[in-house]
Short mmCIF file of C-alpha atoms and ligand atoms in Angstrom, two decimals:
data_model
loop_
_atom_site.label_atom_id
_atom_site.label_comp_id
_atom_site.label_asym_id
_atom_site.label_seq_id
_atom_site.Cartn_x
_atom_site.Cartn_y
_atom_site.Cartn_z
CA MET A 1170 -14.50 7.85 -29.87
CA ALA A 1171 -13.72 4.31 -28.63
CA PRO A 1172 -16.79 2.07 -28.22
CA SER A 1173 -16.24 1.80 -24.47
CA SER A 1174 -16.19 5.59 -23.93
CA CYS A 1175 -19.29 5.84 -26.14
CA PHE A 1176 -20.97 3.38 -23.82
CA PHE A 1177 -20.04 5.32 -20.68
CA THR A 1178 -21.17 8.65 -22.18
CA LEU A 1179 -24.49 7.08 -23.03
CA LEU A 1180 -24.73 5.59 -19.54
CA ALA A 1181 -23.95 8.93 -17.92
CA PHE A 1182 -26.59 10.60 -20.07
CA LEU A 1183 -29.22 8.00 -19.19
CA PHE A 1184 -28.29 8.19 -15.53
CA SER A 1185 -28.61 12.01 -15.44
CA ALA A 1186 -31.93 11.86 -17.29
CA LEU A 1187 -33.20 9.30 -14.82
CA LEU A 1188 -32.04 11.35 -11.84
CA PHE A 1189 -33.86 14.37 -13.25
CA PHE A 1190 -37.01 12.38 -13.88
CA LEU A 1191 -36.93 10.76 -10.43
CA SER A 1192 -36.28 14.05 -8.68
CA ARG A 1193 -39.36 15.59 -10.34
CA LYS A 1194 -41.40 12.57 -9.37
CA SER A 1195 -40.26 12.54 -5.75
CA LYS A 1196 -40.74 16.31 -5.46
CA SER A 1197 -44.30 16.16 -6.68
CA LYS A 1198 -45.07 13.36 -4.22
CA SER A 1199 -43.43 15.03 -1.23
CA LYS A 1200 -45.13 18.39 -1.95
CA THR A 1201 -48.37 17.07 -0.56
CA LEU A 1202 -46.73 15.69 2.57
CA LYS A 1203 -45.61 17.63 5.59
CA LEU A 1204 -42.62 15.61 6.73
CA PRO A 1205 -40.60 16.57 9.84
CA PRO A 1206 -37.87 19.16 9.22
CA GLY A 1207 -34.38 18.09 8.27
CA PRO A 1208 -31.24 19.14 6.45
CA PRO A 1209 -31.91 20.22 2.87
CA GLY A 1210 -30.68 17.58 0.45
CA TRP A 1211 -29.90 17.18 -3.21
CA PRO A 1212 -32.32 15.75 -5.74
CA VAL A 1213 -32.50 11.95 -5.63
CA VAL A 1214 -29.44 11.38 -3.45
CA GLY A 1215 -30.94 13.50 -0.64
CA ASN A 1216 -28.50 13.76 2.27
CA LEU A 1217 -26.52 10.68 1.31
CA PHE A 1218 -23.39 12.43 0.13
CA GLN A 1219 -23.57 15.03 2.91
CA PHE A 1220 -23.46 12.19 5.38
CA ALA A 1221 -20.66 10.41 3.50
CA SER A 1222 -18.56 13.57 3.27
CA SER A 1223 -19.10 14.42 6.97
CA GLY A 1224 -16.63 11.63 7.79
CA LYS A 1225 -18.66 10.88 10.94
CA PRO A 1226 -20.13 7.57 12.00
CA PHE A 1227 -23.89 7.55 11.35
CA PHE A 1228 -24.82 7.78 15.04
CA GLN A 1229 -22.62 10.84 15.44
CA TYR A 1230 -24.11 12.48 12.34
CA VAL A 1231 -27.62 11.88 13.74
CA ASP A 1232 -26.63 13.13 17.19
CA ASP A 1233 -25.47 16.43 15.68
CA LEU A 1234 -28.58 16.83 13.53
CA ARG A 1235 -31.08 16.14 16.31
CA ARG A 1236 -29.55 18.99 18.31
CA LYS A 1237 -30.26 21.26 15.35
CA TYR A 1238 -33.58 19.92 14.05
CA GLY A 1239 -35.20 18.64 17.25
CA PRO A 1240 -36.77 15.41 18.52
CA ILE A 1241 -38.29 14.38 15.19
CA PHE A 1242 -36.50 15.06 11.93
CA THR A 1243 -36.17 13.72 8.41
CA LEU A 1244 -33.12 12.44 6.58
CA LYS A 1245 -33.27 11.44 2.95
CA MET A 1246 -30.83 8.72 2.11
CA GLY A 1247 -31.32 8.22 -1.60
CA THR A 1248 -34.63 6.44 -2.12
CA ARG A 1249 -34.99 5.84 1.63
CA THR A 1250 -36.63 8.43 3.79
CA MET A 1251 -35.78 8.16 7.46
CA ILE A 1252 -37.76 9.84 10.21
CA ILE A 1253 -35.65 9.89 13.33
CA LEU A 1254 -37.15 10.12 16.82
CA SER A 1255 -35.02 11.03 19.81
CA ASP A 1256 -37.51 11.97 22.50
CA ALA A 1257 -38.97 9.77 25.25
CA LYS A 1258 -42.52 11.18 25.06
CA LEU A 1259 -42.72 10.81 21.29
CA CYS A 1260 -41.45 7.23 21.53
CA HIS A 1261 -44.02 6.45 24.19
CA GLU A 1262 -46.77 7.90 22.05
CA ALA A 1263 -45.65 6.04 18.92
CA LEU A 1264 -44.59 2.67 20.31
CA ILE A 1265 -46.81 2.25 23.37
CA GLU A 1266 -49.93 4.43 23.05
CA ARG A 1267 -50.27 3.83 19.31
CA GLY A 1268 -48.16 0.68 19.31
CA ALA A 1269 -50.07 -1.37 16.72
CA LEU A 1270 -49.72 1.40 14.14
CA PHE A 1271 -45.94 1.69 14.53
CA ALA A 1272 -45.27 -2.06 14.87
CA SER A 1273 -44.25 -2.94 11.33
CA ARG A 1274 -40.90 -3.13 9.54
CA PRO A 1275 -39.96 -1.43 6.28
CA ARG A 1276 -39.07 -3.19 3.04
CA GLU A 1277 -35.66 -4.87 3.11
CA ASN A 1278 -32.81 -4.39 0.69
CA PRO A 1279 -32.19 -7.33 -1.71
CA THR A 1280 -29.20 -8.71 0.25
CA ARG A 1281 -31.14 -8.75 3.49
CA ASN A 1282 -34.02 -10.47 1.73
CA ILE A 1283 -31.69 -13.32 0.78
CA PHE A 1284 -30.59 -13.85 4.38
CA SER A 1285 -34.00 -13.33 5.96
CA CYS A 1286 -35.71 -15.68 3.45
CA ASN A 1287 -37.95 -12.82 2.40
CA LYS A 1288 -38.58 -11.53 5.90
CA PHE A 1289 -39.25 -14.89 7.50
CA THR A 1290 -37.77 -13.87 10.87
CA VAL A 1291 -39.15 -12.33 14.04
CA ASN A 1292 -37.15 -9.16 13.59
CA ALA A 1293 -37.79 -8.51 9.89
CA ALA A 1294 -41.36 -9.72 9.40
CA VAL A 1295 -43.97 -7.04 8.78
CA HIS A 1296 -46.68 -6.73 11.42
CA GLY A 1297 -48.98 -9.61 10.50
CA PRO A 1298 -49.61 -13.35 10.80
CA VAL A 1299 -46.05 -14.55 10.03
CA TRP A 1300 -44.57 -12.22 12.64
CA ARG A 1301 -47.20 -13.21 15.21
CA SER A 1302 -46.54 -16.94 14.70
CA LEU A 1303 -42.76 -16.65 14.83
CA ARG A 1304 -42.68 -14.26 17.76
CA ARG A 1305 -45.25 -16.22 19.79
CA ASN A 1306 -43.20 -19.36 19.28
CA MET A 1307 -39.95 -17.71 20.35
CA VAL A 1308 -41.45 -16.02 23.40
CA GLN A 1309 -43.71 -18.79 24.68
CA ASN A 1310 -41.81 -21.92 23.71
CA MET A 1311 -38.25 -20.75 24.17
CA LEU A 1312 -37.85 -17.60 26.23
CA SER A 1313 -40.52 -18.03 28.92
CA SER A 1314 -39.13 -18.06 32.46
CA THR A 1315 -39.86 -21.80 32.82
CA ARG A 1316 -37.98 -22.62 29.63
CA LEU A 1317 -35.09 -20.36 30.59
CA LYS A 1318 -34.64 -22.28 33.84
CA GLU A 1319 -34.13 -25.49 31.83
CA PHE A 1320 -30.96 -24.03 30.37
CA ARG A 1321 -29.32 -23.18 33.68
CA SER A 1322 -26.68 -25.88 33.23
CA ALA A 1323 -25.70 -24.48 29.79
CA ARG A 1324 -25.15 -21.09 31.41
CA GLU A 1325 -23.14 -22.56 34.26
CA LYS A 1326 -20.92 -24.48 31.85
CA ALA A 1327 -20.36 -21.38 29.73
CA MET A 1328 -19.48 -19.30 32.81
CA ASP A 1329 -16.95 -21.90 33.99
CA LYS A 1330 -15.45 -21.97 30.51
CA LEU A 1331 -15.28 -18.16 30.47
CA VAL A 1332 -13.41 -18.08 33.77
CA SER A 1333 -10.95 -20.78 32.70
CA ARG A 1334 -10.32 -19.06 29.34
CA LEU A 1335 -9.67 -15.75 31.10
CA ARG A 1336 -7.33 -17.46 33.57
CA ALA A 1337 -5.39 -19.19 30.79
CA GLU A 1338 -5.17 -16.02 28.68
CA ALA A 1339 -3.99 -14.00 31.68
CA GLU A 1340 -1.35 -16.60 32.56
CA ALA A 1341 -0.01 -16.56 29.01
CA ASN A 1342 -0.03 -12.73 28.70
CA ASN A 1343 1.21 -11.29 32.01
CA GLY A 1344 -2.31 -10.84 33.32
CA VAL A 1345 -3.75 -9.13 30.23
CA VAL A 1346 -7.01 -10.29 28.61
CA TRP A 1347 -9.33 -9.20 25.79
CA VAL A 1348 -12.79 -8.55 27.18
CA LEU A 1349 -15.23 -8.44 24.24
CA LYS A 1350 -13.87 -11.54 22.52
CA ASN A 1351 -14.20 -13.66 25.68
CA ALA A 1352 -17.61 -12.32 26.67
CA ARG A 1353 -18.96 -12.90 23.13
CA PHE A 1354 -17.60 -16.44 23.16
CA ALA A 1355 -19.31 -17.25 26.47
CA VAL A 1356 -22.71 -15.98 25.43
CA PHE A 1357 -22.40 -17.58 22.00
CA CYS A 1358 -21.83 -20.97 23.67
CA ILE A 1359 -25.03 -20.54 25.69
CA LEU A 1360 -27.08 -19.54 22.65
CA LEU A 1361 -25.67 -22.37 20.53
CA ALA A 1362 -26.61 -24.93 23.17
CA MET A 1363 -30.11 -23.46 23.42
CA CYS A 1364 -30.52 -23.24 19.68
CA PHE A 1365 -29.32 -26.68 18.57
CA GLY A 1366 -29.48 -28.69 21.80
CA ILE A 1367 -26.18 -30.38 21.01
CA GLU A 1368 -22.72 -29.98 22.50
CA MET A 1369 -20.14 -28.35 20.27
CA ASP A 1370 -16.38 -28.33 20.75
CA GLU A 1371 -14.46 -25.03 20.73
CA GLU A 1372 -13.39 -25.48 17.11
CA THR A 1373 -16.99 -25.86 15.92
CA VAL A 1374 -18.07 -22.89 18.03
CA ASP A 1375 -15.34 -20.78 16.40
CA LYS A 1376 -16.29 -21.94 12.91
CA MET A 1377 -19.94 -21.15 13.51
CA ASP A 1378 -18.93 -17.73 14.82
CA GLN A 1379 -16.82 -17.01 11.74
CA MET A 1380 -19.76 -18.01 9.57
CA MET A 1381 -22.08 -15.62 11.40
CA LYS A 1382 -19.51 -12.82 11.16
CA ALA A 1383 -19.13 -13.35 7.40
CA VAL A 1384 -22.90 -12.93 7.12
CA LEU A 1385 -22.89 -9.70 9.12
CA ILE A 1386 -20.15 -8.34 6.87
CA VAL A 1387 -22.03 -8.93 3.62
CA LEU A 1388 -25.13 -7.43 5.23
CA ASP A 1389 -23.34 -4.13 5.78
CA PRO A 1390 -25.31 -1.44 3.93
CA ARG A 1391 -24.03 -0.51 0.46
CA ILE A 1392 -24.65 2.58 -1.63
CA ASP A 1393 -26.95 0.67 -4.00
CA ASP A 1394 -29.26 -0.12 -1.06
CA TYR A 1395 -30.03 3.60 -1.05
CA LEU A 1396 -29.68 4.15 -4.80
CA PRO A 1397 -30.96 0.94 -6.41
CA ILE A 1398 -30.30 2.52 -9.80
CA LEU A 1399 -26.62 1.79 -9.14
CA SER A 1400 -27.23 -1.90 -8.54
CA PRO A 1401 -25.90 -3.00 -11.99
CA PHE A 1402 -22.47 -1.90 -10.75
CA PHE A 1403 -22.64 -4.19 -7.71
CA SER A 1404 -23.09 -7.59 -9.30
CA LYS A 1405 -19.80 -8.82 -7.80
CA GLN A 1406 -21.02 -7.98 -4.30
CA ARG A 1407 -24.39 -9.62 -5.00
CA ASN A 1408 -22.66 -12.81 -6.11
CA LYS A 1409 -20.49 -12.71 -3.00
CA ALA A 1410 -23.63 -12.44 -0.85
CA LEU A 1411 -25.17 -15.45 -2.60
CA GLU A 1412 -21.95 -17.40 -2.07
CA VAL A 1413 -21.89 -16.58 1.66
CA ARG A 1414 -25.54 -17.53 1.95
CA LYS A 1415 -24.88 -20.90 0.30
CA LYS A 1416 -21.94 -21.57 2.65
CA GLN A 1417 -24.07 -20.58 5.63
CA VAL A 1418 -26.92 -22.89 4.65
CA ASP A 1419 -24.58 -25.81 3.88
CA TYR A 1420 -22.75 -25.42 7.18
CA VAL A 1421 -25.73 -24.94 9.48
CA VAL A 1422 -27.96 -27.59 7.87
CA GLN A 1423 -25.56 -30.30 9.15
CA PHE A 1424 -26.46 -29.38 12.73
CA ILE A 1425 -30.15 -29.18 11.90
CA GLU A 1426 -30.05 -32.69 10.44
CA LYS A 1427 -28.07 -33.97 13.41
CA ARG A 1428 -30.72 -32.70 15.78
CA ARG A 1429 -33.54 -34.07 13.61
CA LYS A 1430 -31.95 -37.55 13.73
CA MET A 1431 -31.50 -37.29 17.47
CA LEU A 1432 -35.17 -36.55 17.97
CA GLN A 1433 -36.05 -39.53 15.78
CA ASN A 1434 -33.76 -41.79 17.87
CA PRO A 1435 -34.14 -40.57 21.45
CA GLY A 1436 -31.19 -41.50 23.66
CA SER A 1437 -28.80 -41.89 20.72
CA ASP A 1438 -26.65 -38.97 21.88
CA LYS A 1439 -26.06 -38.86 25.63
CA SER A 1440 -24.70 -35.28 25.56
CA ALA A 1441 -27.80 -33.90 23.77
CA MET A 1442 -30.06 -31.53 25.68
CA SER A 1443 -33.67 -32.51 26.17
CA PHE A 1444 -34.97 -29.44 24.38
CA SER A 1445 -33.85 -26.79 21.88
CA TYR A 1446 -35.13 -23.82 19.87
CA LEU A 1447 -34.86 -25.96 16.74
CA ASP A 1448 -37.35 -28.45 18.21
CA THR A 1449 -39.95 -25.66 18.40
CA LEU A 1450 -39.32 -24.78 14.75
CA PHE A 1451 -39.47 -28.23 13.15
CA ASP A 1452 -43.25 -28.48 13.45
CA LEU A 1453 -44.04 -24.82 13.63
CA LYS A 1454 -47.48 -23.90 12.33
CA VAL A 1455 -47.29 -20.51 10.69
CA GLU A 1456 -50.60 -18.71 10.16
CA GLY A 1457 -51.45 -18.68 6.47
CA ARG A 1458 -48.95 -21.39 5.48
CA LYS A 1459 -49.54 -25.09 4.85
CA SER A 1460 -46.06 -26.47 5.56
CA GLY A 1461 -43.49 -25.93 8.30
CA PRO A 1462 -40.23 -24.04 7.69
CA SER A 1463 -37.84 -25.32 5.00
CA ASN A 1464 -34.20 -26.09 5.85
CA ALA A 1465 -33.10 -22.70 4.50
CA GLU A 1466 -35.73 -21.00 6.66
CA LEU A 1467 -34.58 -22.98 9.70
CA VAL A 1468 -31.03 -21.74 9.07
CA THR A 1469 -32.35 -18.17 8.97
CA LEU A 1470 -34.35 -18.52 12.17
CA CYS A 1471 -31.43 -20.13 14.04
CA SER A 1472 -29.09 -17.39 12.85
CA GLU A 1473 -31.49 -14.76 14.12
CA PHE A 1474 -31.51 -16.39 17.54
CA LEU A 1475 -27.71 -16.51 17.67
CA ASN A 1476 -27.06 -13.05 16.21
CA GLY A 1477 -29.73 -11.31 18.29
CA GLY A 1478 -28.05 -12.10 21.56
CA THR A 1479 -24.32 -12.45 20.94
CA ASP A 1480 -22.84 -9.08 19.99
CA THR A 1481 -25.43 -7.16 22.00
CA THR A 1482 -24.61 -8.96 25.26
CA GLY A 1483 -20.86 -9.10 24.56
CA THR A 1484 -20.85 -5.34 23.94
CA ALA A 1485 -22.69 -4.66 27.19
CA ILE A 1486 -20.05 -6.62 29.10
CA GLU A 1487 -17.17 -4.79 27.42
CA TRP A 1488 -18.57 -1.37 28.43
CA GLY A 1489 -19.48 -2.74 31.85
CA ILE A 1490 -15.95 -3.93 32.63
CA ALA A 1491 -14.55 -0.64 31.31
CA GLN A 1492 -16.80 1.27 33.72
CA LEU A 1493 -15.81 -0.98 36.63
CA ILE A 1494 -12.16 -0.24 35.86
CA ALA A 1495 -12.80 3.50 35.58
CA ASN A 1496 -14.82 3.42 38.83
CA PRO A 1497 -12.92 1.17 41.26
CA ASP A 1498 -15.28 2.13 44.10
CA VAL A 1499 -18.18 0.63 42.13
CA GLN A 1500 -16.15 -2.53 41.49
CA SER A 1501 -15.31 -2.86 45.22
CA LYS A 1502 -18.91 -2.32 46.25
CA LEU A 1503 -20.03 -4.97 43.80
CA TYR A 1504 -17.40 -7.42 45.02
CA GLU A 1505 -18.45 -6.80 48.65
CA GLU A 1506 -22.06 -7.52 47.74
CA ILE A 1507 -21.11 -10.77 45.99
CA LYS A 1508 -19.00 -11.90 48.97
CA SER A 1509 -21.62 -11.06 51.55
CA THR A 1510 -24.33 -12.79 49.52
CA VAL A 1511 -22.60 -16.05 48.55
CA GLY A 1512 -19.53 -16.32 50.79
CA ASP A 1513 -16.92 -18.59 49.25
CA ARG A 1514 -19.08 -20.50 46.82
CA LYS A 1515 -19.56 -19.65 43.16
CA VAL A 1516 -22.16 -16.99 42.47
CA GLU A 1517 -25.22 -18.47 40.75
CA GLU A 1518 -28.06 -16.90 38.85
CA GLN A 1519 -30.61 -17.42 41.60
CA ASP A 1520 -28.42 -15.21 43.84
CA VAL A 1521 -29.10 -12.20 41.63
CA GLU A 1522 -32.46 -11.44 43.19
CA LYS A 1523 -30.65 -10.87 46.53
CA MET A 1524 -28.10 -8.55 44.91
CA ALA A 1525 -29.64 -5.12 44.48
CA TYR A 1526 -26.33 -3.43 43.71
CA LEU A 1527 -25.52 -5.86 40.90
CA ARG A 1528 -28.92 -5.15 39.36
CA ALA A 1529 -28.27 -1.41 39.70
CA VAL A 1530 -24.90 -1.80 37.93
CA GLY A 1531 -26.56 -3.77 35.13
CA LYS A 1532 -29.28 -1.18 34.63
CA GLU A 1533 -26.91 1.77 34.74
CA LEU A 1534 -24.71 0.00 32.23
CA LEU A 1535 -27.58 -0.42 29.76
CA ARG A 1536 -28.65 3.20 30.34
CA LYS A 1537 -25.21 4.67 29.73
CA HIS A 1538 -24.20 2.25 26.97
CA PRO A 1539 -27.18 0.87 25.07
CA PRO A 1540 -25.44 -1.79 22.92
CA THR A 1541 -27.29 -0.64 19.80
CA TYR A 1542 -27.67 3.13 19.43
CA PHE A 1543 -30.71 2.65 17.21
CA SER A 1544 -33.66 0.43 17.80
CA LEU A 1545 -34.42 -1.84 14.82
CA THR A 1546 -36.17 0.17 12.12
CA HIS A 1547 -39.93 0.54 12.50
CA ALA A 1548 -42.57 1.31 9.88
CA VAL A 1549 -46.22 2.29 10.19
CA THR A 1550 -48.95 -0.05 9.01
CA GLU A 1551 -50.95 2.85 7.53
CA PRO A 1552 -50.22 6.53 6.92
CA THR A 1553 -50.48 8.58 10.10
CA THR A 1554 -49.16 11.69 11.81
CA LEU A 1555 -46.84 12.24 14.77
CA ALA A 1556 -46.10 15.58 16.42
CA GLY A 1557 -48.11 17.20 13.62
CA TYR A 1558 -46.04 15.68 10.79
CA HIS A 1559 -47.00 13.07 8.24
CA ILE A 1560 -45.56 9.56 8.60
CA PRO A 1561 -46.09 7.66 5.33
CA THR A 1562 -45.97 3.87 5.21
CA ASP A 1563 -42.80 3.64 3.15
CA VAL A 1564 -40.49 5.56 5.49
CA ASN A 1565 -38.03 4.12 7.97
CA VAL A 1566 -38.88 5.20 11.51
CA GLU A 1567 -35.63 5.16 13.47
CA ILE A 1568 -35.22 5.67 17.21
CA TYR A 1569 -31.97 7.13 18.48
CA LEU A 1570 -31.64 5.58 21.93
CA PRO A 1571 -28.82 7.49 23.74
CA ALA A 1572 -30.72 10.78 23.39
CA ILE A 1573 -33.39 9.30 25.66
CA SER A 1574 -31.22 7.60 28.26
CA GLU A 1575 -29.00 10.68 28.55
CA ASP A 1576 -31.76 13.28 28.45
CA PRO A 1577 -31.00 15.86 31.18
CA LYS A 1578 -34.75 16.46 31.54
CA LEU A 1579 -35.16 12.84 32.66
CA TRP A 1580 -31.92 12.12 34.52
CA THR A 1581 -29.65 13.82 37.06
CA ASN A 1582 -26.05 14.01 35.80
CA PRO A 1583 -26.92 11.74 32.88
CA GLU A 1584 -23.35 11.62 31.56
CA LYS A 1585 -22.11 10.12 34.85
CA PHE A 1586 -21.91 6.34 35.30
CA ASP A 1587 -23.57 6.07 38.68
CA PRO A 1588 -25.30 2.82 39.71
CA ASP A 1589 -26.22 4.52 43.01
CA ARG A 1590 -28.91 6.48 41.18
CA PHE A 1591 -30.80 3.16 41.02
CA ALA A 1592 -29.41 1.49 44.16
CA SER A 1593 -30.46 4.45 46.34
CA GLY A 1594 -33.95 4.40 44.86
CA GLN A 1595 -33.64 8.07 43.92
CA GLU A 1596 -34.16 7.32 40.24
CA ASP A 1597 -35.73 4.43 38.41
CA ALA A 1598 -36.86 3.39 34.97
CA ASP A 1599 -39.18 0.73 33.65
CA MET A 1600 -37.20 -0.80 30.77
CA THR A 1601 -40.38 -2.07 29.13
CA GLY A 1602 -41.60 1.52 28.81
CA VAL A 1603 -45.11 0.61 29.90
CA LYS A 1604 -45.03 2.99 32.88
CA GLY A 1605 -43.26 5.65 30.82
CA VAL A 1606 -40.11 5.76 28.72
CA LYS A 1607 -36.81 6.89 30.28
CA MET A 1608 -34.41 4.40 28.73
CA MET A 1609 -35.10 1.76 26.10
CA PRO A 1610 -32.03 -0.37 25.34
CA PHE A 1611 -34.37 -3.23 24.28
CA GLY A 1612 -36.89 -1.04 22.47
CA VAL A 1613 -40.45 -0.81 23.84
CA GLY A 1614 -43.93 -1.82 22.72
CA ARG A 1615 -44.99 -4.70 20.51
CA ARG A 1616 -41.55 -5.11 18.98
CA ILE A 1617 -39.67 -4.96 22.29
CA CYS A 1618 -36.73 -7.36 22.32
CA PRO A 1619 -38.09 -10.81 23.24
CA GLY A 1620 -34.64 -11.64 24.65
CA LEU A 1621 -34.83 -8.93 27.35
CA GLY A 1622 -35.23 -11.38 30.25
CA MET A 1623 -32.56 -13.79 29.06
CA ALA A 1624 -30.11 -11.02 28.16
CA THR A 1625 -30.50 -9.50 31.62
CA VAL A 1626 -29.72 -12.87 33.21
CA HIS A 1627 -26.60 -13.19 31.02
CA VAL A 1628 -25.36 -9.67 31.82
CA HIS A 1629 -25.85 -10.11 35.58
CA LEU A 1630 -24.35 -13.56 35.71
CA MET A 1631 -21.31 -12.70 33.61
CA LEU A 1632 -20.53 -9.49 35.51
CA ALA A 1633 -20.95 -11.25 38.84
CA ARG A 1634 -18.67 -14.18 37.93
CA MET A 1635 -16.04 -11.96 36.32
CA VAL A 1636 -15.86 -9.70 39.37
CA GLN A 1637 -15.99 -12.59 41.84
CA GLU A 1638 -13.03 -14.31 40.19
CA PHE A 1639 -10.84 -11.34 39.24
CA GLU A 1640 -9.92 -7.82 40.21
CA TRP A 1641 -10.03 -5.72 37.03
CA SER A 1642 -7.74 -2.81 36.25
CA ALA A 1643 -6.48 -0.76 33.32
CA TYR A 1644 -3.87 -1.93 30.85
CA PRO A 1645 -1.27 -0.44 30.58
CA PRO A 1646 -1.47 0.07 34.39
CA ASN A 1647 -3.03 3.40 35.45
CA SER A 1648 -3.72 4.47 31.86
CA PRO A 1649 -6.97 6.38 31.27
CA LEU A 1650 -9.69 4.53 29.36
CA ASP A 1651 -10.98 5.89 26.06
CA PHE A 1652 -14.78 5.74 26.11
CA THR A 1653 -15.18 6.54 22.41
CA GLY A 1654 -17.59 4.22 20.62
CA LYS A 1655 -17.34 2.69 17.18
CA LEU A 1656 -20.20 1.33 15.12
CA GLU A 1657 -19.94 -2.30 14.20
CA PHE A 1658 -23.22 -4.22 14.36
CA THR A 1659 -23.43 -2.76 17.88
CA VAL A 1660 -21.54 0.25 19.28
CA VAL A 1661 -18.35 -1.26 20.69
CA MET A 1662 -15.34 0.45 22.23
CA LYS A 1663 -13.25 2.10 19.53
CA ASN A 1664 -10.11 0.68 21.12
CA PRO A 1665 -11.16 -2.87 22.04
CA LEU A 1666 -10.76 -3.23 25.79
CA ARG A 1667 -7.71 -5.08 27.07
CA ALA A 1668 -7.61 -5.28 30.83
CA LEU A 1669 -5.34 -6.53 33.59
CA VAL A 1670 -6.88 -9.22 35.75
CA LYS A 1671 -5.70 -10.39 39.14
CA PRO A 1672 -7.29 -13.61 40.42
CA ARG A 1673 -9.00 -12.88 43.78
CA VAL A 1674 -7.94 -16.20 45.27
C1 HEM B 2148 -28.17 -6.99 25.86
C2 HEM B 2148 -28.71 -7.73 24.93
C3 HEM B 2148 -29.74 -7.26 23.92
C4 HEM B 2148 -30.08 -5.99 23.52
C5 HEM B 2148 -29.49 -4.67 24.02
C6 HEM B 2148 -31.11 -6.11 22.52
C7 HEM B 2148 -31.72 -5.03 21.90
C8 HEM B 2148 -32.76 -5.15 21.00
C9 HEM B 2148 -33.42 -4.02 20.37
C10 HEM B 2148 -33.09 -2.55 20.59
C11 HEM B 2148 -34.39 -4.52 19.55
C12 HEM B 2148 -35.33 -3.72 18.65
C13 HEM B 2148 -36.66 -3.44 19.30
C14 HEM B 2148 -37.56 -2.66 18.37
O1 HEM B 2148 -37.68 -2.99 17.20
O2 HEM B 2148 -38.14 -1.66 18.82
C15 HEM B 2148 -34.33 -5.97 19.65
C16 HEM B 2148 -35.15 -6.82 18.94
C17 HEM B 2148 -35.01 -8.18 18.94
N1 HEM B 2148 -34.13 -8.91 19.73
FE1 HEM B 2148 -32.83 -8.20 21.08
N2 HEM B 2148 -31.38 -7.44 22.32
C18 HEM B 2148 -30.57 -8.18 23.15
C19 HEM B 2148 -30.56 -9.56 23.28
C20 HEM B 2148 -31.33 -10.43 22.55
C21 HEM B 2148 -31.36 -11.86 22.72
C22 HEM B 2148 -30.57 -12.63 23.77
C23 HEM B 2148 -32.23 -12.35 21.78
C24 HEM B 2148 -32.68 -13.77 21.51
C25 HEM B 2148 -31.99 -14.79 21.55
C26 HEM B 2148 -32.74 -11.23 21.03
C27 HEM B 2148 -33.63 -11.32 19.97
C28 HEM B 2148 -34.29 -10.23 19.41
C29 HEM B 2148 -35.32 -10.37 18.38
C30 HEM B 2148 -35.81 -11.67 17.74
C31 HEM B 2148 -35.78 -9.07 18.10
C32 HEM B 2148 -36.87 -8.67 17.11
C33 HEM B 2148 -38.22 -8.50 17.81
C34 HEM B 2148 -39.36 -8.15 16.86
O3 HEM B 2148 -39.13 -7.57 15.82
O4 HEM B 2148 -40.51 -8.49 17.20
N3 HEM B 2148 -32.18 -10.08 21.53
N4 HEM B 2148 -33.34 -6.33 20.54
#
């Protein structure tokens, strides 16, 4: 036998022995626990290969299983146990009534740990002092309504840029434009200005975007995240992740240093904004730590701010425009409301409070198409029970959002896109979940998305400007739209939306 085949035989033997040993260990541990029901799995790998061989996207696989196993069920993905909730009452109980208990995050995989600087972000931190410090800073110093108002000019600029980009693209392509790409760009510009407080040209914005995308790609889950025993076979991917991280830090630190210098020499850059998210981070006091964030940590926190709001909002706009095309009566009604509210001038964000129909469209859009189908993963701070089942501390608690916002027990004709359900006052929902959960595109409870207020402003403003400036219709003309979703970081349209636009004036 050649030495190499000897090696692989030995490896296979060791691997099988380990699998056997681990399966006995995990069985003896799970015997004492009454976990929610779920599809029977294989030793060690659990349901991992069943999922892989189903050929379905994960959200589809979960949607099928919840119909079979009910509102709380278990999936074993290798060494990860997931408990998946898909019922409004259970979510209310877990995240609102017993919110503190369900407010933590599970352990991260090694790649995510590199990019989150060992969970030094609002979204990844476990429930504790670091999370409290980072979240309080983001909410109070950056996303409060007073602070948000200070960035009105950044939003206006980005909206003007969006309209001129759409116009130029339409002129060059017989009236056809890409929707997601342009909406993402607009919201990214706003978030960049808020984050760094400095003006960036289009080329820099694009470069920064490519950087962020490269990060999201290496963060895509791999098989060794679920079966760490396989990690020796993924050293190439680990090195790639380290390389991307280094590039990200090197690139973003330039802007951090630029801003630092600007603060040291006030007035040195006339285009600089008076305030930015970075400013709040430079001197941030984090409970339990002596020093402020390092440069690498600042890069991580800025990336979180940019990533949290870009794809999510862009995705919402793509589905929104698709629904306005599929429902021309809704588009006309919205346009009439805009015209009667603002006349011939540009619609502005302070007009939104006078536009009940626009708000109804925005809410219906987030009900029918929550940009992420799962909330971020939760974990309990100590072992507990829910619906009579055990919830140990080391399981991933996942919430499948569309099951709630399309629950026929909570909504009339839930599959129909119908803003009138809200506009008429016949149905309503409190998106924070405090008064009861009926839809939760931003999550609910202690970990609710801190960007809810800002994201809502962006969605309303973008829809309003896009409909005020253009009449939207299908491309090719009169073709039916395909509302199938595809999982990227968010759930986007499987066939990215291209639409025909006709300038209104
Ligand atoms: C339409 C746009 C958005 C949607 C649909 C959305 C959705 C969500 C969801 C579902 C969660 C998880 C909540 C949970 O764990 O239960 C979340 C968390 C979070 N979002 Fe958003 N988000 C949006 C925009 C934004 C924006 C604009 C920002 C900030 C710039 C942001 C920053 C965050 C952060 C930091 C967290 C983690 C909160 C924590 O763990 O305490 N999001 N978001």
